[in-house]
Amino acid sequence: MSARPAQPGTVYLVGAGPGDPSLLTLRAADLLAQADVLVYDALVSPAILDRVSPTAERIYAGKERGNHAIPQEDINHLLVRLAKAGKCVVRLKGGDPYTFGRGGEEVQTLSAQGVPFEVVPGVTAAAGVAAYAGIPLTHRDYAQACVFVTGHLRDGSMNLDWPGLARRRQTVVIYMGLHGLPVLCSKMIEHGLPPDWPAAIVQQGTTPNQRTVTGTLATLPKLAEAAHLKAPTLIIVGEVVKLHDKLAWHAEGR
Ligand code: SAH
């Protein structure tokens, strides 16, 4: 069945994609079916957990906003312990493990402890959400570059390269940005983008609950608040957002 059987004593750091189980890679699906132990995050959708071997032990590692069920350090060491006990460990993360997923930190610990590992990339939220919301991240008419940033607030502020982000002919994708959306939009305007610059926020992209709210840097914060969006949400800023009306194809929920 499997081209490469999963090995005991190994940690597989696997990207689950943005939610739709059809977006799992073949390698990810294969490893989920072979896992002895699954260590998974809040972002992993129930439809994907359904694909995990029924005999696998499941450990929830948390990671909702402000609520880390297990601290990162402990997750790193848990993976080492499980692998050294001879288990085939699948560490499953939403999206792609090396994109805002702390996958690098986990693998650094494994490497330092001499634990064999493999990293399986996943469809990152930006790619999945953009496709399902009908917003191409680049387009020759609108954007030749695309930047991914985290909009996570630290002490109520966001320390980003604003002049670098507030550029024309560029798409900016913001992960973890819902709570910082008002700051984000006002900073982009302050650094030179027009208030009517297109911007969108997408709730639970690629799932049946996907919802897209479009507006401008000036209007999006209020529109998003009125929409009572549910996590996770992704923000996309740039002229490519104008294509959403024509290119959206995925049925949207509420
Ligand atoms: N490693 C993940 C990102 C983890 S950070 C990846 O590559 O996608 C978590 C953030 O990802 C969320 O706050 C949200 O901004 C974004 N995100 C993940 N899945 C999403 C989805 N289905 N829809 C919208 N945003 C999503």
PDB file of N, CA, C and O and ligand atoms in Angstrom, residues 15 17-20 41 43 63 65 93-103 122-129 148-152 173-178 201-207 210 230-235, ligand 1:
ATOM      1  N   GLY A  15       1.994  18.493   7.661  1.00  0.00           N
ATOM      2  CA  GLY A  15       1.059  19.588   7.414  1.00  0.00           C
ATOM      3  C   GLY A  15      -0.297  19.020   7.034  1.00  0.00           C
ATOM      4  O   GLY A  15      -0.393  18.146   6.174  1.00  0.00           O
ATOM      5  N   GLY A  17      -2.847  20.918   5.977  1.00  0.00           N
ATOM      6  CA  GLY A  17      -3.567  21.801   5.062  1.00  0.00           C
ATOM      7  C   GLY A  17      -4.568  22.659   5.831  1.00  0.00           C
ATOM      8  O   GLY A  17      -4.677  22.566   7.059  1.00  0.00           O
ATOM      9  N   PRO A  18      -5.332  23.490   5.100  1.00  0.00           N
ATOM     10  CA  PRO A  18      -6.162  24.493   5.759  1.00  0.00           C
ATOM     11  C   PRO A  18      -7.516  24.009   6.266  1.00  0.00           C
ATOM     12  O   PRO A  18      -8.233  24.775   6.898  1.00  0.00           O
ATOM     13  N   GLY A  19      -7.917  22.793   5.994  1.00  0.00           N
ATOM     14  CA  GLY A  19      -9.200  22.325   6.530  1.00  0.00           C
ATOM     15  C   GLY A  19      -9.861  21.267   5.678  1.00  0.00           C
ATOM     16  O   GLY A  19     -10.229  20.209   6.179  1.00  0.00           O
ATOM     17  N   ASP A  20     -10.021  21.531   4.392  1.00  0.00           N
ATOM     18  CA  ASP A  20     -10.632  20.545   3.503  1.00  0.00           C
ATOM     19  C   ASP A  20      -9.733  19.308   3.445  1.00  0.00           C
ATOM     20  O   ASP A  20      -8.577  19.403   3.026  1.00  0.00           O
ATOM     21  N   ASP A  41      -2.839  19.831  16.778  1.00  0.00           N
ATOM     22  CA  ASP A  41      -3.182  21.194  17.203  1.00  0.00           C
ATOM     23  C   ASP A  41      -4.665  21.486  17.026  1.00  0.00           C
ATOM     24  O   ASP A  41      -5.369  20.789  16.301  1.00  0.00           O
ATOM     25  N   LEU A  43      -5.961  23.692  15.239  1.00  0.00           N
ATOM     26  CA  LEU A  43      -6.321  24.055  13.868  1.00  0.00           C
ATOM     27  C   LEU A  43      -6.678  22.867  12.982  1.00  0.00           C
ATOM     28  O   LEU A  43      -7.217  23.036  11.898  1.00  0.00           O
ATOM     29  N   LYS A  63      -3.242  25.196  21.313  1.00  0.00           N
ATOM     30  CA  LYS A  63      -2.815  26.299  20.456  1.00  0.00           C
ATOM     31  C   LYS A  63      -3.955  27.163  19.980  1.00  0.00           C
ATOM     32  O   LYS A  63      -3.867  27.763  18.942  1.00  0.00           O
ATOM     33  N   ARG A  65      -5.922  30.695  20.476  1.00  0.00           N
ATOM     34  CA  ARG A  65      -5.369  31.972  20.882  1.00  0.00           C
ATOM     35  C   ARG A  65      -5.348  32.079  22.412  1.00  0.00           C
ATOM     36  O   ARG A  65      -6.353  31.922  23.061  1.00  0.00           O
ATOM     37  N   LYS A  93       0.011  19.390  12.116  1.00  0.00           N
ATOM     38  CA  LYS A  93      -0.190  20.837  12.280  1.00  0.00           C
ATOM     39  C   LYS A  93      -1.069  21.368  11.173  1.00  0.00           C
ATOM     40  O   LYS A  93      -1.026  20.863  10.044  1.00  0.00           O
ATOM     41  N   GLY A  94      -1.830  22.411  11.462  1.00  0.00           N
ATOM     42  CA  GLY A  94      -2.650  23.033  10.428  1.00  0.00           C
ATOM     43  C   GLY A  94      -1.768  23.629   9.337  1.00  0.00           C
ATOM     44  O   GLY A  94      -0.650  24.072   9.612  1.00  0.00           O
ATOM     45  N   GLY A  95      -2.253  23.617   8.113  1.00  0.00           N
ATOM     46  CA  GLY A  95      -1.530  24.261   7.008  1.00  0.00           C
ATOM     47  C   GLY A  95      -0.219  23.576   6.719  1.00  0.00           C
ATOM     48  O   GLY A  95      -0.134  22.348   6.597  1.00  0.00           O
ATOM     49  N   ASP A  96       0.834  24.372   6.645  1.00  0.00           N
ATOM     50  CA  ASP A  96       2.180  23.879   6.388  1.00  0.00           C
ATOM     51  C   ASP A  96       2.986  24.005   7.678  1.00  0.00           C
ATOM     52  O   ASP A  96       2.938  25.047   8.327  1.00  0.00           O
ATOM     53  N   PRO A  97       3.736  22.953   8.056  1.00  0.00           N
ATOM     54  CA  PRO A  97       4.400  23.003   9.367  1.00  0.00           C
ATOM     55  C   PRO A  97       5.508  24.055   9.477  1.00  0.00           C
ATOM     56  O   PRO A  97       5.843  24.475  10.578  1.00  0.00           O
ATOM     57  N   TYR A  98       6.058  24.480   8.334  1.00  0.00           N
ATOM     58  CA  TYR A  98       7.149  25.453   8.386  1.00  0.00           C
ATOM     59  C   TYR A  98       6.678  26.876   8.096  1.00  0.00           C
ATOM     60  O   TYR A  98       7.499  27.762   7.853  1.00  0.00           O
ATOM     61  N   THR A  99       5.360  27.088   8.093  1.00  0.00           N
ATOM     62  CA  THR A  99       4.843  28.445   7.873  1.00  0.00           C
ATOM     63  C   THR A  99       4.068  28.851   9.125  1.00  0.00           C
ATOM     64  O   THR A  99       2.971  28.333   9.363  1.00  0.00           O
ATOM     65  N   PHE A 100       4.638  29.718   9.927  1.00  0.00           N
ATOM     66  CA  PHE A 100       4.037  30.166  11.193  1.00  0.00           C
ATOM     67  C   PHE A 100       3.523  29.003  12.044  1.00  0.00           C
ATOM     68  O   PHE A 100       2.468  29.104  12.660  1.00  0.00           O
ATOM     69  N   GLY A 101       4.244  27.902  12.038  1.00  0.00           N
ATOM     70  CA  GLY A 101       3.741  26.734  12.754  1.00  0.00           C
ATOM     71  C   GLY A 101       4.662  26.243  13.854  1.00  0.00           C
ATOM     72  O   GLY A 101       4.384  25.228  14.473  1.00  0.00           O
ATOM     73  N   ARG A 102       5.758  26.941  14.098  1.00  0.00           N
ATOM     74  CA  ARG A 102       6.745  26.518  15.098  1.00  0.00           C
ATOM     75  C   ARG A 102       7.322  25.134  14.786  1.00  0.00           C
ATOM     76  O   ARG A 102       7.876  24.472  15.670  1.00  0.00           O
ATOM     77  N   GLY A 103       7.146  24.705  13.537  1.00  0.00           N
ATOM     78  CA  GLY A 103       7.698  23.409  13.145  1.00  0.00           C
ATOM     79  C   GLY A 103       9.210  23.420  13.258  1.00  0.00           C
ATOM     80  O   GLY A 103       9.825  22.432  13.653  1.00  0.00           O
ATOM     81  N   GLY A 122       2.506  21.026   3.810  1.00  0.00           N
ATOM     82  CA  GLY A 122       1.055  21.055   3.621  1.00  0.00           C
ATOM     83  C   GLY A 122       0.670  22.299   2.845  1.00  0.00           C
ATOM     84  O   GLY A 122       1.491  23.202   2.659  1.00  0.00           O
ATOM     85  N   VAL A 123      -0.578  22.339   2.428  1.00  0.00           N
ATOM     86  CA  VAL A 123      -1.076  23.541   1.756  1.00  0.00           C
ATOM     87  C   VAL A 123      -1.246  24.606   2.839  1.00  0.00           C
ATOM     88  O   VAL A 123      -2.043  24.429   3.769  1.00  0.00           O
ATOM     89  N   THR A 124      -0.472  25.667   2.759  1.00  0.00           N
ATOM     90  CA  THR A 124      -0.572  26.714   3.774  1.00  0.00           C
ATOM     91  C   THR A 124      -1.864  27.507   3.589  1.00  0.00           C
ATOM     92  O   THR A 124      -2.428  27.540   2.480  1.00  0.00           O
ATOM     93  N   ALA A 125      -2.338  28.121   4.695  1.00  0.00           N
ATOM     94  CA  ALA A 125      -3.622  28.832   4.643  1.00  0.00           C
ATOM     95  C   ALA A 125      -3.660  29.831   3.485  1.00  0.00           C
ATOM     96  O   ALA A 125      -4.677  29.937   2.787  1.00  0.00           O
ATOM     97  N   ALA A 126      -2.572  30.542   3.255  1.00  0.00           N
ATOM     98  CA  ALA A 126      -2.582  31.547   2.185  1.00  0.00           C
ATOM     99  C   ALA A 126      -2.946  30.916   0.844  1.00  0.00           C
ATOM    100  O   ALA A 126      -3.808  31.430   0.112  1.00  0.00           O
ATOM    101  N   ALA A 127      -2.330  29.791   0.530  1.00  0.00           N
ATOM    102  CA  ALA A 127      -2.578  29.147  -0.765  1.00  0.00           C
ATOM    103  C   ALA A 127      -3.985  28.565  -0.826  1.00  0.00           C
ATOM    104  O   ALA A 127      -4.714  28.748  -1.807  1.00  0.00           O
ATOM    105  N   GLY A 128      -4.393  27.884   0.246  1.00  0.00           N
ATOM    106  CA  GLY A 128      -5.714  27.254   0.253  1.00  0.00           C
ATOM    107  C   GLY A 128      -6.836  28.271   0.230  1.00  0.00           C
ATOM    108  O   GLY A 128      -7.784  28.174  -0.564  1.00  0.00           O
ATOM    109  N   VAL A 129      -6.722  29.259   1.092  1.00  0.00           N
ATOM    110  CA  VAL A 129      -7.770  30.269   1.217  1.00  0.00           C
ATOM    111  C   VAL A 129      -7.862  31.092  -0.068  1.00  0.00           C
ATOM    112  O   VAL A 129      -8.951  31.387  -0.568  1.00  0.00           O
ATOM    113  N   PHE A 148       3.982  37.089   3.240  1.00  0.00           N
ATOM    114  CA  PHE A 148       3.212  36.500   4.338  1.00  0.00           C
ATOM    115  C   PHE A 148       3.750  37.077   5.654  1.00  0.00           C
ATOM    116  O   PHE A 148       4.956  37.019   5.887  1.00  0.00           O
ATOM    117  N   VAL A 149       2.870  37.582   6.495  1.00  0.00           N
ATOM    118  CA  VAL A 149       3.324  38.064   7.808  1.00  0.00           C
ATOM    119  C   VAL A 149       2.370  37.588   8.891  1.00  0.00           C
ATOM    120  O   VAL A 149       1.234  37.205   8.614  1.00  0.00           O
ATOM    121  N   THR A 150       2.848  37.643  10.133  1.00  0.00           N
ATOM    122  CA  THR A 150       1.959  37.350  11.246  1.00  0.00           C
ATOM    123  C   THR A 150       1.511  38.666  11.875  1.00  0.00           C
ATOM    124  O   THR A 150       2.326  39.561  12.104  1.00  0.00           O
ATOM    125  N   GLY A 151       0.204  38.770  12.113  1.00  0.00           N
ATOM    126  CA  GLY A 151      -0.356  39.993  12.682  1.00  0.00           C
ATOM    127  C   GLY A 151      -0.651  39.849  14.152  1.00  0.00           C
ATOM    128  O   GLY A 151      -1.466  40.577  14.704  1.00  0.00           O
ATOM    129  N   HIS A 152       0.016  38.884  14.772  1.00  0.00           N
ATOM    130  CA  HIS A 152      -0.193  38.629  16.196  1.00  0.00           C
ATOM    131  C   HIS A 152       0.206  39.874  16.994  1.00  0.00           C
ATOM    132  O   HIS A 152       1.287  40.415  16.796  1.00  0.00           O
ATOM    133  N   VAL A 173      -0.431  38.950   2.871  1.00  0.00           N
ATOM    134  CA  VAL A 173      -1.306  37.979   3.539  1.00  0.00           C
ATOM    135  C   VAL A 173      -0.956  37.988   5.015  1.00  0.00           C
ATOM    136  O   VAL A 173       0.220  37.829   5.379  1.00  0.00           O
ATOM    137  N   ILE A 174      -1.960  38.190   5.852  1.00  0.00           N
ATOM    138  CA  ILE A 174      -1.699  38.291   7.286  1.00  0.00           C
ATOM    139  C   ILE A 174      -2.347  37.121   8.015  1.00  0.00           C
ATOM    140  O   ILE A 174      -3.556  36.931   7.998  1.00  0.00           O
ATOM    141  N   TYR A 175      -1.491  36.325   8.648  1.00  0.00           N
ATOM    142  CA  TYR A 175      -1.930  35.220   9.496  1.00  0.00           C
ATOM    143  C   TYR A 175      -2.147  35.772  10.909  1.00  0.00           C
ATOM    144  O   TYR A 175      -1.428  36.674  11.343  1.00  0.00           O
ATOM    145  N   MET A 176      -3.072  35.196  11.646  1.00  0.00           N
ATOM    146  CA  MET A 176      -3.294  35.557  13.057  1.00  0.00           C
ATOM    147  C   MET A 176      -3.552  37.058  13.219  1.00  0.00           C
ATOM    148  O   MET A 176      -3.095  37.680  14.181  1.00  0.00           O
ATOM    149  N   GLY A 177      -4.314  37.640  12.306  1.00  0.00           N
ATOM    150  CA  GLY A 177      -4.432  39.099  12.295  1.00  0.00           C
ATOM    151  C   GLY A 177      -5.765  39.677  12.734  1.00  0.00           C
ATOM    152  O   GLY A 177      -5.902  40.899  12.783  1.00  0.00           O
ATOM    153  N   LEU A 178      -6.748  38.841  13.050  1.00  0.00           N
ATOM    154  CA  LEU A 178      -8.099  39.376  13.307  1.00  0.00           C
ATOM    155  C   LEU A 178      -8.110  40.443  14.401  1.00  0.00           C
ATOM    156  O   LEU A 178      -8.649  41.525  14.212  1.00  0.00           O
ATOM    157  N   ILE A 201     -11.081  39.601   4.407  1.00  0.00           N
ATOM    158  CA  ILE A 201     -10.810  38.666   5.503  1.00  0.00           C
ATOM    159  C   ILE A 201     -11.655  37.431   5.247  1.00  0.00           C
ATOM    160  O   ILE A 201     -12.825  37.535   4.882  1.00  0.00           O
ATOM    161  N   VAL A 202     -11.020  36.260   5.409  1.00  0.00           N
ATOM    162  CA  VAL A 202     -11.706  35.008   5.104  1.00  0.00           C
ATOM    163  C   VAL A 202     -11.735  34.132   6.349  1.00  0.00           C
ATOM    164  O   VAL A 202     -10.691  33.824   6.931  1.00  0.00           O
ATOM    165  N   GLN A 203     -12.924  33.733   6.740  1.00  0.00           N
ATOM    166  CA  GLN A 203     -13.121  32.851   7.895  1.00  0.00           C
ATOM    167  C   GLN A 203     -13.086  31.396   7.437  1.00  0.00           C
ATOM    168  O   GLN A 203     -13.718  31.050   6.432  1.00  0.00           O
ATOM    169  N   GLN A 204     -12.369  30.553   8.168  1.00  0.00           N
ATOM    170  CA  GLN A 204     -12.384  29.091   7.978  1.00  0.00           C
ATOM    171  C   GLN A 204     -12.352  28.684   6.505  1.00  0.00           C
ATOM    172  O   GLN A 204     -13.205  27.921   6.033  1.00  0.00           O
ATOM    173  N   GLY A 205     -11.362  29.224   5.833  1.00  0.00           N
ATOM    174  CA  GLY A 205     -11.211  28.962   4.398  1.00  0.00           C
ATOM    175  C   GLY A 205     -11.091  27.489   4.071  1.00  0.00           C
ATOM    176  O   GLY A 205     -10.512  26.718   4.836  1.00  0.00           O
ATOM    177  N   THR A 206     -11.632  27.095   2.960  1.00  0.00           N
ATOM    178  CA  THR A 206     -11.660  25.736   2.373  1.00  0.00           C
ATOM    179  C   THR A 206     -12.643  24.800   3.067  1.00  0.00           C
ATOM    180  O   THR A 206     -12.784  23.648   2.668  1.00  0.00           O
ATOM    181  N   THR A 207     -13.318  25.275   4.144  1.00  0.00           N
ATOM    182  CA  THR A 207     -14.293  24.416   4.847  1.00  0.00           C
ATOM    183  C   THR A 207     -15.708  24.828   4.413  1.00  0.00           C
ATOM    184  O   THR A 207     -15.886  25.865   3.779  1.00  0.00           O
ATOM    185  N   GLN A 210     -16.613  28.470   5.263  1.00  0.00           N
ATOM    186  CA  GLN A 210     -15.857  29.592   4.705  1.00  0.00           C
ATOM    187  C   GLN A 210     -16.769  30.797   4.489  1.00  0.00           C
ATOM    188  O   GLN A 210     -17.900  30.665   4.014  1.00  0.00           O
ATOM    189  N   LYS A 230     -15.577  33.790  12.830  1.00  0.00           N
ATOM    190  CA  LYS A 230     -15.028  32.756  13.722  1.00  0.00           C
ATOM    191  C   LYS A 230     -13.626  32.376  13.259  1.00  0.00           C
ATOM    192  O   LYS A 230     -13.368  32.297  12.060  1.00  0.00           O
ATOM    193  N   ALA A 231     -12.755  32.083  14.211  1.00  0.00           N
ATOM    194  CA  ALA A 231     -11.380  31.684  13.902  1.00  0.00           C
ATOM    195  C   ALA A 231     -11.378  30.309  13.211  1.00  0.00           C
ATOM    196  O   ALA A 231     -12.304  29.527  13.461  1.00  0.00           O
ATOM    197  N   PRO A 232     -10.381  30.027  12.412  1.00  0.00           N
ATOM    198  CA  PRO A 232      -9.297  30.925  12.031  1.00  0.00           C
ATOM    199  C   PRO A 232      -9.696  31.843  10.863  1.00  0.00           C
ATOM    200  O   PRO A 232     -10.531  31.475  10.045  1.00  0.00           O
ATOM    201  N   THR A 233      -9.077  33.009  10.855  1.00  0.00           N
ATOM    202  CA  THR A 233      -9.326  33.937   9.740  1.00  0.00           C
ATOM    203  C   THR A 233      -8.004  34.390   9.123  1.00  0.00           C
ATOM    204  O   THR A 233      -6.995  34.502   9.826  1.00  0.00           O
ATOM    205  N   LEU A 234      -8.055  34.675   7.849  1.00  0.00           N
ATOM    206  CA  LEU A 234      -6.865  35.119   7.122  1.00  0.00           C
ATOM    207  C   LEU A 234      -7.196  36.434   6.426  1.00  0.00           C
ATOM    208  O   LEU A 234      -8.276  36.579   5.848  1.00  0.00           O
ATOM    209  N   ILE A 235      -6.268  37.388   6.493  1.00  0.00           N
ATOM    210  CA  ILE A 235      -6.476  38.696   5.874  1.00  0.00           C
ATOM    211  C   ILE A 235      -5.625  38.795   4.608  1.00  0.00           C
ATOM    212  O   ILE A 235      -4.458  38.384   4.618  1.00  0.00           O
TER     213      ILE A 235
HETATM  214  N1  SAH B   1       0.911  26.603   9.705  1.00  0.00           N
HETATM  215  C1  SAH B   1      -0.351  27.233   9.356  1.00  0.00           C
HETATM  216  C2  SAH B   1      -0.506  28.581  10.013  1.00  0.00           C
HETATM  217  C3  SAH B   1      -0.532  28.549  11.516  1.00  0.00           C
HETATM  218  S1  SAH B   1      -0.818  30.123  12.205  1.00  0.00           S
HETATM  219  C4  SAH B   1      -0.446  27.348   7.841  1.00  0.00           C
HETATM  220  O1  SAH B   1       0.533  27.116   7.133  1.00  0.00           O
HETATM  221  O2  SAH B   1      -1.524  27.677   7.348  1.00  0.00           O
HETATM  222  C5  SAH B   1      -2.573  30.112  12.393  1.00  0.00           C
HETATM  223  C6  SAH B   1      -3.220  31.106  11.448  1.00  0.00           C
HETATM  224  O3  SAH B   1      -3.341  30.536  10.146  1.00  0.00           O
HETATM  225  C7  SAH B   1      -4.635  31.483  11.816  1.00  0.00           C
HETATM  226  O4  SAH B   1      -4.663  32.481  12.808  1.00  0.00           O
HETATM  227  C8  SAH B   1      -5.149  32.001  10.496  1.00  0.00           C
HETATM  228  O5  SAH B   1      -4.686  33.305  10.237  1.00  0.00           O
HETATM  229  C9  SAH B   1      -4.458  31.073   9.497  1.00  0.00           C
HETATM  230  N2  SAH B   1      -5.342  29.970   9.066  1.00  0.00           N
HETATM  231  C10 SAH B   1      -5.101  28.652   9.173  1.00  0.00           C
HETATM  232  N3  SAH B   1      -6.080  27.922   8.619  1.00  0.00           N
HETATM  233  C11 SAH B   1      -6.970  28.809   8.119  1.00  0.00           C
HETATM  234  C12 SAH B   1      -8.210  28.680   7.421  1.00  0.00           C
HETATM  235  N4  SAH B   1      -8.723  27.485   7.124  1.00  0.00           N
HETATM  236  N5  SAH B   1      -8.865  29.809   7.074  1.00  0.00           N
HETATM  237  C13 SAH B   1      -8.363  31.019   7.380  1.00  0.00           C
HETATM  238  N6  SAH B   1      -7.202  31.202   8.035  1.00  0.00           N
HETATM  239  C14 SAH B   1      -6.502  30.110   8.393  1.00  0.00           C
END
